[in-house]
Amino acid sequence: MSVVIDGKALAASFRADIAAQVTRLGERYGKTPCLSVIIVGDNPASRSYVRGKIKACREAGIESRLIEFPDTISEEELLSSIARLNADADVDAVLVQLPLPSQIDSNRVIDAISPEKDVDGFHPTNVAALFLGRPCMAPCTPKGIIAMIDSTGSVIDGARATVVGRSNIVGKPVAKLLQDRGATVTVAHSHTRNLAAVCRDADILVVATGHAGLVTADMVKNGAVVIDVGINRTAEGKLVGDVDFAGVSPKAGFISPVPGGVGPMTITMLLANTLECFKNRNEKQNK
Ligand code: NDP
């Protein structure tokens, strides 16, 4: 039977450390890190994610400012709001909750956030830096996934890793982070032939597709570390991942649950990135 990676407990220990750093740096610089979150419209899932982020900030001693717009907002108005936050010396980090309404070009919005305040690590400057191996703001979910794998004591260096999913926010960056840590990485997607064999080859299997129960026990190597990123709601309203947890658990070495796995670690890395933005900005100012 596998060990369940308790994302909530791991998140709590990271958050305690972040809160201690917030206090220490607050004393050094005489101010508190500040994250501005923009939300557009009333999407219930987005609202719930944002509530979680704001609560986590409060608990870590990070100031958060919520800016709410109706879903009728124009792209220009949204871009002006971002420009104001970029120029605001009291704001360290800026997050625009996605998805955005159809009249707004998300790429233009992401591009408008100052790379040094780009807490999600989605700006092309940060993405390019990540892929060039330069200092950057790495995206939260991939960072959280690496921390979860590390928490198992499994060695990434030299391991075979398969990432199922090639999105810009999860699949591609987590594959790059695993590669940077010395794993031999295969990135699978909807065109992959014989997905089961590609997954079975992996010592570390990261699944981020948005397809409930896609990965079944026959697709998992004995003893593998399985990280389930997917968030899917069943017809009964239950949250489930992309991995058949009950079937895969007896076979995997370690497995992350949904909920209570990657989700809490993603928010934790948002706090870590906010702190990093704060440190970078203050160290620059003190040079
Ligand atoms: P996207 O929809 O952007 O990407 C999904 C990827 O999965 C694509 O690359 C797609 O392939 C691949 N895929 C889809 N179906 C299959 C299949 N049958 N076999 C193999 N590959 C397949 O999703 P995201 O990366 O944004 O998110 C993935 C999941 O993770 C979602 O459930 C999302 O809610 C969740 N998520 C959870 C987070 C958390 O904090 N816990 C954070 C972010 C996301 P192709 O490119 O060929 O279309």
mmCIF file of C-alpha atoms and ligand atoms in Angstrom:
data_model
loop_
_atom_site.group_PDB
_atom_site.id
_atom_site.type_symbol
_atom_site.label_atom_id
_atom_site.label_comp_id
_atom_site.label_asym_id
_atom_site.label_seq_id
_atom_site.Cartn_x
_atom_site.Cartn_y
_atom_site.Cartn_z
ATOM 1 C CA MET A 1 0.000 0.000 0.000
ATOM 2 C CA SER A 2 1.360 3.434 -0.892
ATOM 3 C CA VAL A 3 2.066 6.324 1.420
ATOM 4 C CA VAL A 4 -0.367 9.187 0.879
ATOM 5 C CA ILE A 5 1.395 12.530 0.389
ATOM 6 C CA ASP A 6 -0.481 14.811 2.747
ATOM 7 C CA GLY A 7 -0.490 18.109 0.845
ATOM 8 C CA LYS A 8 -2.291 19.884 3.678
ATOM 9 C CA ALA A 9 0.258 18.904 6.337
ATOM 10 C CA LEU A 10 3.176 19.699 4.035
ATOM 11 C CA ALA A 11 1.585 23.035 3.172
ATOM 12 C CA ALA A 12 1.165 23.816 6.884
ATOM 13 C CA SER A 13 4.858 23.271 7.584
ATOM 14 C CA PHE A 14 5.923 25.437 4.603
ATOM 15 C CA ARG A 15 3.426 28.131 5.630
ATOM 16 C CA ALA A 16 4.774 28.224 9.200
ATOM 17 C CA ASP A 17 8.243 28.837 7.789
ATOM 18 C CA ILE A 18 6.926 31.531 5.401
ATOM 19 C CA ALA A 19 5.086 33.258 8.272
ATOM 20 C CA ALA A 20 8.306 33.291 10.329
ATOM 21 C CA GLN A 21 10.189 34.825 7.386
ATOM 22 C CA VAL A 22 7.443 37.441 6.905
ATOM 23 C CA THR A 23 7.893 38.485 10.550
ATOM 24 C CA ARG A 24 11.695 38.571 10.294
ATOM 25 C CA LEU A 25 11.766 40.495 7.015
ATOM 26 C CA GLY A 26 9.020 42.801 8.256
ATOM 27 C CA GLU A 27 11.294 43.798 11.134
ATOM 28 C CA ARG A 28 14.242 44.293 8.798
ATOM 29 C CA TYR A 29 12.426 46.384 6.179
ATOM 30 C CA GLY A 30 9.687 47.912 8.343
ATOM 31 C CA LYS A 31 6.911 46.700 6.022
ATOM 32 C CA THR A 32 4.774 43.713 5.107
ATOM 33 C CA PRO A 33 4.720 41.876 1.759
ATOM 34 C CA CYS A 34 1.635 42.819 -0.238
ATOM 35 C CA LEU A 35 -0.157 40.754 -2.900
ATOM 36 C CA SER A 36 -2.812 42.362 -5.114
ATOM 37 C CA VAL A 37 -5.362 39.982 -6.564
ATOM 38 C CA ILE A 38 -7.625 40.999 -9.438
ATOM 39 C CA ILE A 39 -10.788 39.017 -10.046
ATOM 40 C CA VAL A 40 -13.143 39.631 -12.949
ATOM 41 C CA GLY A 41 -16.724 38.375 -12.869
ATOM 42 C CA ASP A 42 -18.530 35.859 -10.688
ATOM 43 C CA ASN A 43 -17.145 32.460 -11.711
ATOM 44 C CA PRO A 44 -17.781 30.408 -8.509
ATOM 45 C CA ALA A 45 -14.596 28.319 -8.887
ATOM 46 C CA SER A 46 -12.456 31.463 -9.376
ATOM 47 C CA ARG A 47 -14.143 33.132 -6.383
ATOM 48 C CA SER A 48 -13.433 30.091 -4.240
ATOM 49 C CA TYR A 49 -9.742 29.953 -5.333
ATOM 50 C CA VAL A 50 -9.347 33.663 -4.607
ATOM 51 C CA ARG A 51 -10.935 33.320 -1.161
ATOM 52 C CA GLY A 52 -8.450 30.531 -0.402
ATOM 53 C CA LYS A 53 -5.513 32.664 -1.533
ATOM 54 C CA ILE A 54 -6.601 35.685 0.533
ATOM 55 C CA LYS A 55 -7.149 33.541 3.636
ATOM 56 C CA ALA A 56 -3.721 31.926 3.231
ATOM 57 C CA CYS A 57 -2.113 35.376 2.935
ATOM 58 C CA ARG A 58 -3.824 36.558 6.114
ATOM 59 C CA GLU A 59 -2.668 33.484 8.041
ATOM 60 C CA ALA A 60 0.933 34.002 6.878
ATOM 61 C CA GLY A 61 0.929 37.697 7.797
ATOM 62 C CA ILE A 62 0.992 38.776 4.137
ATOM 63 C CA GLU A 63 -1.175 41.760 3.218
ATOM 64 C CA SER A 64 -3.578 41.096 0.366
ATOM 65 C CA ARG A 65 -5.674 43.535 -1.623
ATOM 66 C CA LEU A 66 -8.617 42.235 -3.604
ATOM 67 C CA ILE A 67 -9.698 44.224 -6.659
ATOM 68 C CA GLU A 68 -13.016 43.106 -8.108
ATOM 69 C CA PHE A 69 -14.355 43.983 -11.549
ATOM 70 C CA PRO A 70 -17.633 43.041 -13.257
ATOM 71 C CA ASP A 71 -17.326 40.708 -16.246
ATOM 72 C CA THR A 72 -18.298 43.616 -18.499
ATOM 73 C CA ILE A 73 -14.961 45.373 -17.856
ATOM 74 C CA SER A 74 -13.051 46.340 -20.996
ATOM 75 C CA GLU A 75 -9.545 45.125 -21.710
ATOM 76 C CA GLU A 76 -8.234 48.721 -21.541
ATOM 77 C CA GLU A 77 -9.713 49.272 -18.077
ATOM 78 C CA LEU A 78 -8.151 46.052 -16.836
ATOM 79 C CA LEU A 79 -4.780 46.953 -18.342
ATOM 80 C CA SER A 80 -4.954 50.403 -16.682
ATOM 81 C CA SER A 81 -5.602 48.780 -13.326
ATOM 82 C CA ILE A 82 -2.556 46.534 -13.781
ATOM 83 C CA ALA A 83 -0.441 49.535 -14.771
ATOM 84 C CA ARG A 84 -1.446 51.250 -11.519
ATOM 85 C CA LEU A 85 -0.458 48.192 -9.491
ATOM 86 C CA ASN A 86 2.865 47.924 -11.341
ATOM 87 C CA ALA A 87 3.592 51.540 -10.367
ATOM 88 C CA ASP A 88 2.390 51.194 -6.763
ATOM 89 C CA ALA A 89 5.447 50.994 -4.509
ATOM 90 C CA ASP A 90 3.394 49.324 -1.753
ATOM 91 C CA VAL A 91 2.436 46.359 -3.970
ATOM 92 C CA ASP A 92 5.011 43.569 -4.280
ATOM 93 C CA ALA A 93 3.078 41.002 -6.263
ATOM 94 C CA VAL A 94 0.186 41.027 -8.752
ATOM 95 C CA LEU A 95 -2.095 38.135 -9.646
ATOM 96 C CA VAL A 96 -4.938 38.170 -12.142
ATOM 97 C CA GLN A 97 -7.248 35.216 -11.552
ATOM 98 C CA LEU A 98 -7.854 33.274 -14.782
ATOM 99 C CA PRO A 99 -9.939 32.571 -16.818
ATOM 100 C CA LEU A 100 -10.994 36.022 -18.032
ATOM 101 C CA PRO A 101 -14.168 36.891 -19.984
ATOM 102 C CA SER A 102 -14.007 36.401 -23.741
ATOM 103 C CA GLN A 103 -13.714 40.118 -24.628
ATOM 104 C CA ILE A 104 -10.338 40.199 -22.860
ATOM 105 C CA ASP A 105 -7.139 38.811 -24.355
ATOM 106 C CA SER A 106 -5.503 36.909 -21.464
ATOM 107 C CA ASN A 107 -2.103 37.084 -23.134
ATOM 108 C CA ARG A 108 -2.215 40.879 -23.206
ATOM 109 C CA VAL A 109 -3.155 40.900 -19.535
ATOM 110 C CA ILE A 110 -0.355 38.512 -18.536
ATOM 111 C CA ASP A 111 2.128 40.522 -20.609
ATOM 112 C CA ALA A 112 1.052 43.733 -18.832
ATOM 113 C CA ILE A 113 2.107 42.548 -15.368
ATOM 114 C CA SER A 114 5.585 43.719 -14.452
ATOM 115 C CA PRO A 115 7.849 40.606 -14.509
ATOM 116 C CA GLU A 116 9.181 41.484 -11.050
ATOM 117 C CA LYS A 117 5.619 41.445 -9.633
ATOM 118 C CA ASP A 118 4.522 38.428 -11.702
ATOM 119 C CA VAL A 119 3.810 36.145 -8.749
ATOM 120 C CA ASP A 120 2.272 33.400 -10.934
ATOM 121 C CA GLY A 121 5.360 33.215 -13.147
ATOM 122 C CA PHE A 122 3.236 33.405 -16.311
ATOM 123 C CA HIS A 123 4.908 36.468 -17.917
ATOM 124 C CA PRO A 124 6.937 35.567 -21.031
ATOM 125 C CA THR A 125 10.062 37.052 -19.410
ATOM 126 C CA ASN A 126 9.757 34.637 -16.477
ATOM 127 C CA VAL A 127 8.802 31.713 -18.711
ATOM 128 C CA ALA A 128 11.818 32.356 -20.954
ATOM 129 C CA ALA A 129 14.104 32.668 -17.917
ATOM 130 C CA LEU A 130 12.783 29.356 -16.545
ATOM 131 C CA PHE A 131 13.487 27.581 -19.811
ATOM 132 C CA LEU A 132 16.920 29.218 -20.129
ATOM 133 C CA GLY A 133 17.833 28.181 -16.588
ATOM 134 C CA ARG A 134 18.112 31.790 -15.393
ATOM 135 C CA PRO A 135 16.792 33.225 -12.114
ATOM 136 C CA CYS A 136 13.023 33.599 -12.441
ATOM 137 C CA MET A 137 9.655 33.475 -10.736
ATOM 138 C CA ALA A 138 8.680 29.824 -11.283
ATOM 139 C CA PRO A 139 4.939 29.028 -11.449
ATOM 140 C CA CYS A 140 3.249 27.901 -8.233
ATOM 141 C CA THR A 141 1.762 24.502 -9.114
ATOM 142 C CA PRO A 142 4.978 23.070 -10.617
ATOM 143 C CA LYS A 143 6.997 24.367 -7.625
ATOM 144 C CA GLY A 144 4.515 22.758 -5.253
ATOM 145 C CA ILE A 145 4.751 19.454 -7.137
ATOM 146 C CA ILE A 146 8.549 19.382 -6.820
ATOM 147 C CA ALA A 147 8.276 20.095 -3.081
ATOM 148 C CA MET A 148 5.801 17.203 -2.754
ATOM 149 C CA ILE A 149 8.129 14.798 -4.551
ATOM 150 C CA ASP A 150 11.037 15.965 -2.370
ATOM 151 C CA SER A 151 8.932 15.394 0.746
ATOM 152 C CA THR A 152 8.803 11.666 -0.062
ATOM 153 C CA GLY A 153 12.600 11.403 0.102
ATOM 154 C CA SER A 154 12.608 10.024 -3.461
ATOM 155 C CA VAL A 155 15.618 10.985 -5.525
ATOM 156 C CA ILE A 156 14.703 12.961 -8.648
ATOM 157 C CA ASP A 157 18.218 12.920 -10.068
ATOM 158 C CA GLY A 158 18.498 10.069 -12.569
ATOM 159 C CA ALA A 159 14.833 9.056 -12.186
ATOM 160 C CA ARG A 160 12.543 8.477 -15.137
ATOM 161 C CA ALA A 161 9.653 10.934 -14.985
ATOM 162 C CA THR A 162 6.513 11.107 -17.087
ATOM 163 C CA VAL A 163 4.356 14.224 -17.112
ATOM 164 C CA VAL A 164 0.901 13.706 -18.627
ATOM 165 C CA GLY A 165 -0.287 17.096 -19.917
ATOM 166 C CA ARG A 166 1.641 19.837 -21.695
ATOM 167 C CA SER A 167 -0.110 23.034 -20.615
ATOM 168 C CA ASN A 168 1.841 26.244 -20.113
ATOM 169 C CA ILE A 169 0.887 26.458 -16.443
ATOM 170 C CA VAL A 170 1.507 22.876 -15.312
ATOM 171 C CA GLY A 171 2.816 20.282 -17.788
ATOM 172 C CA LYS A 172 5.573 22.211 -19.557
ATOM 173 C CA PRO A 173 7.057 23.981 -16.516
ATOM 174 C CA VAL A 174 6.961 20.930 -14.223
ATOM 175 C CA ALA A 175 8.706 18.899 -16.938
ATOM 176 C CA LYS A 176 11.412 21.584 -17.082
ATOM 177 C CA LEU A 177 11.831 21.666 -13.285
ATOM 178 C CA LEU A 178 12.124 17.860 -13.202
ATOM 179 C CA GLN A 179 14.679 17.979 -16.014
ATOM 180 C CA ASP A 180 16.651 20.642 -14.129
ATOM 181 C CA ARG A 181 16.754 18.289 -11.146
ATOM 182 C CA GLY A 182 18.288 15.528 -13.275
ATOM 183 C CA ALA A 183 15.249 13.453 -14.225
ATOM 184 C CA THR A 184 14.845 11.967 -17.693
ATOM 185 C CA VAL A 185 11.465 13.378 -18.632
ATOM 186 C CA THR A 186 8.791 12.278 -21.084
ATOM 187 C CA VAL A 187 5.902 14.656 -21.704
ATOM 188 C CA ALA A 188 2.724 12.859 -22.771
ATOM 189 C CA HIS A 189 -0.470 14.439 -24.123
ATOM 190 C CA SER A 190 -3.654 13.637 -25.981
ATOM 191 C CA HIS A 191 -1.739 12.509 -29.093
ATOM 192 C CA THR A 192 0.587 10.149 -27.212
ATOM 193 C CA ARG A 193 0.497 6.582 -28.487
ATOM 194 C CA ASN A 194 0.286 3.879 -25.839
ATOM 195 C CA LEU A 195 -0.043 6.240 -22.891
ATOM 196 C CA ALA A 196 -0.155 3.280 -20.505
ATOM 197 C CA ALA A 197 3.352 2.140 -21.479
ATOM 198 C CA VAL A 198 4.738 5.684 -21.258
ATOM 199 C CA CYS A 199 3.284 6.044 -17.752
ATOM 200 C CA ARG A 200 4.396 2.559 -16.648
ATOM 201 C CA ASP A 201 7.980 3.466 -17.455
ATOM 202 C CA ALA A 202 7.981 6.270 -14.890
ATOM 203 C CA ASP A 203 9.506 6.322 -11.397
ATOM 204 C CA ILE A 204 7.784 9.691 -11.015
ATOM 205 C CA LEU A 205 4.391 10.209 -12.655
ATOM 206 C CA VAL A 206 2.766 13.652 -12.725
ATOM 207 C CA VAL A 207 -0.741 13.785 -14.167
ATOM 208 C CA ALA A 208 -2.342 17.094 -15.191
ATOM 209 C CA THR A 209 -5.044 16.564 -17.780
ATOM 210 C CA GLY A 210 -8.426 17.425 -16.285
ATOM 211 C CA HIS A 211 -9.767 13.925 -17.095
ATOM 212 C CA ALA A 212 -11.172 12.128 -14.063
ATOM 213 C CA GLY A 213 -9.672 8.701 -13.489
ATOM 214 C CA LEU A 214 -7.520 8.744 -16.654
ATOM 215 C CA VAL A 215 -4.619 6.935 -14.962
ATOM 216 C CA THR A 216 -5.454 3.449 -13.730
ATOM 217 C CA ALA A 217 -3.439 0.848 -11.818
ATOM 218 C CA ASP A 218 -2.227 -0.947 -14.975
ATOM 219 C CA MET A 219 -0.516 2.310 -16.060
ATOM 220 C CA VAL A 220 1.616 2.689 -12.920
ATOM 221 C CA LYS A 221 4.989 1.132 -12.082
ATOM 222 C CA ASN A 222 5.245 -0.624 -8.728
ATOM 223 C CA GLY A 223 6.544 1.825 -6.132
ATOM 224 C CA ALA A 224 6.234 4.939 -8.350
ATOM 225 C CA VAL A 225 5.667 8.431 -6.955
ATOM 226 C CA VAL A 226 2.305 9.569 -8.361
ATOM 227 C CA ILE A 227 1.306 13.225 -8.246
ATOM 228 C CA ASP A 228 -2.286 13.946 -9.239
ATOM 229 C CA VAL A 229 -2.809 17.553 -10.289
ATOM 230 C CA GLY A 230 -6.285 17.175 -11.773
ATOM 231 C CA ILE A 231 -9.361 18.754 -10.248
ATOM 232 C CA ASN A 232 -12.593 17.303 -11.582
ATOM 233 C CA ARG A 233 -16.105 17.402 -10.212
ATOM 234 C CA THR A 234 -18.213 14.266 -10.565
ATOM 235 C CA ALA A 235 -21.947 14.334 -11.360
ATOM 236 C CA GLU A 236 -22.523 13.919 -7.599
ATOM 237 C CA GLY A 237 -20.456 17.045 -6.938
ATOM 238 C CA LYS A 238 -17.457 15.186 -5.490
ATOM 239 C CA LEU A 239 -13.921 16.441 -6.235
ATOM 240 C CA VAL A 240 -11.680 13.826 -7.832
ATOM 241 C CA GLY A 241 -8.308 13.820 -9.556
ATOM 242 C CA ASP A 242 -7.025 12.440 -12.847
ATOM 243 C CA VAL A 243 -5.761 9.280 -11.146
ATOM 244 C CA ASP A 244 -7.966 6.392 -10.003
ATOM 245 C CA PHE A 245 -6.855 6.786 -6.388
ATOM 246 C CA ALA A 246 -8.402 3.578 -5.020
ATOM 247 C CA GLY A 247 -6.997 1.448 -7.837
ATOM 248 C CA VAL A 248 -3.520 3.006 -7.969
ATOM 249 C CA SER A 249 -2.909 3.318 -4.205
ATOM 250 C CA PRO A 250 -2.006 -0.340 -3.615
ATOM 251 C CA LYS A 251 0.613 -0.167 -6.368
ATOM 252 C CA ALA A 252 2.277 3.244 -6.034
ATOM 253 C CA GLY A 253 5.031 3.993 -3.524
ATOM 254 C CA PHE A 254 3.600 7.449 -2.830
ATOM 255 C CA ILE A 255 0.432 9.069 -4.105
ATOM 256 C CA SER A 256 -1.103 12.513 -3.676
ATOM 257 C CA PRO A 257 -4.851 12.719 -2.986
ATOM 258 C CA VAL A 258 -7.480 15.043 -4.466
ATOM 259 C CA PRO A 259 -8.499 17.117 -2.621
ATOM 260 C CA GLY A 260 -5.721 17.748 -0.096
ATOM 261 C CA GLY A 261 -2.749 17.189 -2.405
ATOM 262 C CA VAL A 262 -1.436 19.627 -5.002
ATOM 263 C CA GLY A 263 -4.114 22.283 -4.285
ATOM 264 C CA PRO A 264 -2.831 23.393 -0.849
ATOM 265 C CA MET A 265 0.761 23.298 -2.111
ATOM 266 C CA THR A 266 -0.105 25.566 -5.056
ATOM 267 C CA ILE A 267 -1.435 28.213 -2.676
ATOM 268 C CA THR A 268 1.596 27.750 -0.446
ATOM 269 C CA MET A 269 3.923 28.449 -3.368
ATOM 270 C CA LEU A 270 1.899 31.576 -4.115
ATOM 271 C CA LEU A 271 2.831 32.777 -0.615
ATOM 272 C CA ALA A 272 6.454 31.758 -1.202
ATOM 273 C CA ASN A 273 6.519 33.652 -4.512
ATOM 274 C CA THR A 274 4.947 36.746 -2.920
ATOM 275 C CA LEU A 275 7.707 36.677 -0.321
ATOM 276 C CA GLU A 276 10.289 36.259 -3.091
ATOM 277 C CA CYS A 277 8.887 39.301 -4.962
ATOM 278 C CA PHE A 278 9.064 41.278 -1.701
ATOM 279 C CA LYS A 279 12.644 40.198 -0.987
ATOM 280 C CA ASN A 280 13.806 40.884 -4.551
ATOM 281 C CA ARG A 281 12.261 44.357 -4.591
ATOM 282 C CA ASN A 282 13.626 45.378 -1.194
ATOM 283 C CA GLU A 283 17.090 43.983 -1.821
ATOM 284 C CA LYS A 284 17.192 45.917 -5.108
ATOM 285 C CA GLN A 285 16.119 49.129 -3.381
ATOM 286 C CA ASN A 286 18.792 48.685 -0.694
ATOM 287 C CA LYS A 287 21.624 48.164 -3.189
HETATM 288 P P1 NDP B 1 -5.133 22.033 -19.860
HETATM 289 O O1 NDP B 1 -6.513 21.703 -20.292
HETATM 290 O O2 NDP B 1 -4.537 23.336 -20.229
HETATM 291 O O3 NDP B 1 -4.158 20.873 -20.405
HETATM 292 C C1 NDP B 1 -4.507 19.533 -20.317
HETATM 293 C C2 NDP B 1 -3.402 18.696 -20.914
HETATM 294 O O4 NDP B 1 -3.774 17.327 -20.770
HETATM 295 C C3 NDP B 1 -3.181 18.934 -22.399
HETATM 296 O O5 NDP B 1 -1.802 18.988 -22.677
HETATM 297 C C4 NDP B 1 -3.835 17.722 -23.065
HETATM 298 O O6 NDP B 1 -3.196 17.301 -24.247
HETATM 299 C C5 NDP B 1 -3.624 16.660 -22.007
HETATM 300 N N1 NDP B 1 -4.656 15.629 -22.118
HETATM 301 C C6 NDP B 1 -5.986 15.795 -22.158
HETATM 302 N N2 NDP B 1 -6.595 14.597 -22.303
HETATM 303 C C7 NDP B 1 -5.621 13.665 -22.353
HETATM 304 C C8 NDP B 1 -5.628 12.259 -22.507
HETATM 305 N N3 NDP B 1 -6.765 11.559 -22.627
HETATM 306 N N4 NDP B 1 -4.437 11.623 -22.533
HETATM 307 C C9 NDP B 1 -3.281 12.314 -22.405
HETATM 308 N N5 NDP B 1 -3.227 13.645 -22.259
HETATM 309 C C10 NDP B 1 -4.380 14.315 -22.238
HETATM 310 O O7 NDP B 1 -5.127 21.797 -18.292
HETATM 311 P P2 NDP B 1 -4.188 22.383 -17.104
HETATM 312 O O8 NDP B 1 -2.785 21.908 -17.269
HETATM 313 O O9 NDP B 1 -4.445 23.808 -16.907
HETATM 314 O O10 NDP B 1 -4.853 21.622 -15.874
HETATM 315 C C11 NDP B 1 -4.897 20.200 -15.813
HETATM 316 C C12 NDP B 1 -5.702 19.795 -14.605
HETATM 317 O O11 NDP B 1 -5.038 20.245 -13.442
HETATM 318 C C13 NDP B 1 -7.111 20.400 -14.528
HETATM 319 O O12 NDP B 1 -7.970 19.468 -13.913
HETATM 320 C C14 NDP B 1 -6.931 21.591 -13.623
HETATM 321 O O13 NDP B 1 -8.119 21.943 -12.937
HETATM 322 C C15 NDP B 1 -5.893 21.067 -12.674
HETATM 323 N N6 NDP B 1 -5.080 22.103 -12.030
HETATM 324 C C16 NDP B 1 -4.924 22.014 -10.683
HETATM 325 C C17 NDP B 1 -4.167 22.922 -10.018
HETATM 326 C C18 NDP B 1 -4.016 22.791 -8.551
HETATM 327 O O14 NDP B 1 -3.563 23.710 -7.906
HETATM 328 N N7 NDP B 1 -4.322 21.648 -7.970
HETATM 329 C C19 NDP B 1 -3.519 24.050 -10.715
HETATM 330 C C20 NDP B 1 -3.683 24.006 -12.137
HETATM 331 C C21 NDP B 1 -4.452 23.067 -12.763
HETATM 332 P P3 NDP B 1 -3.138 18.215 -25.589
HETATM 333 O O15 NDP B 1 -2.103 19.266 -25.314
HETATM 334 O O16 NDP B 1 -2.731 17.261 -26.646
HETATM 335 O O17 NDP B 1 -4.516 18.779 -25.758
#
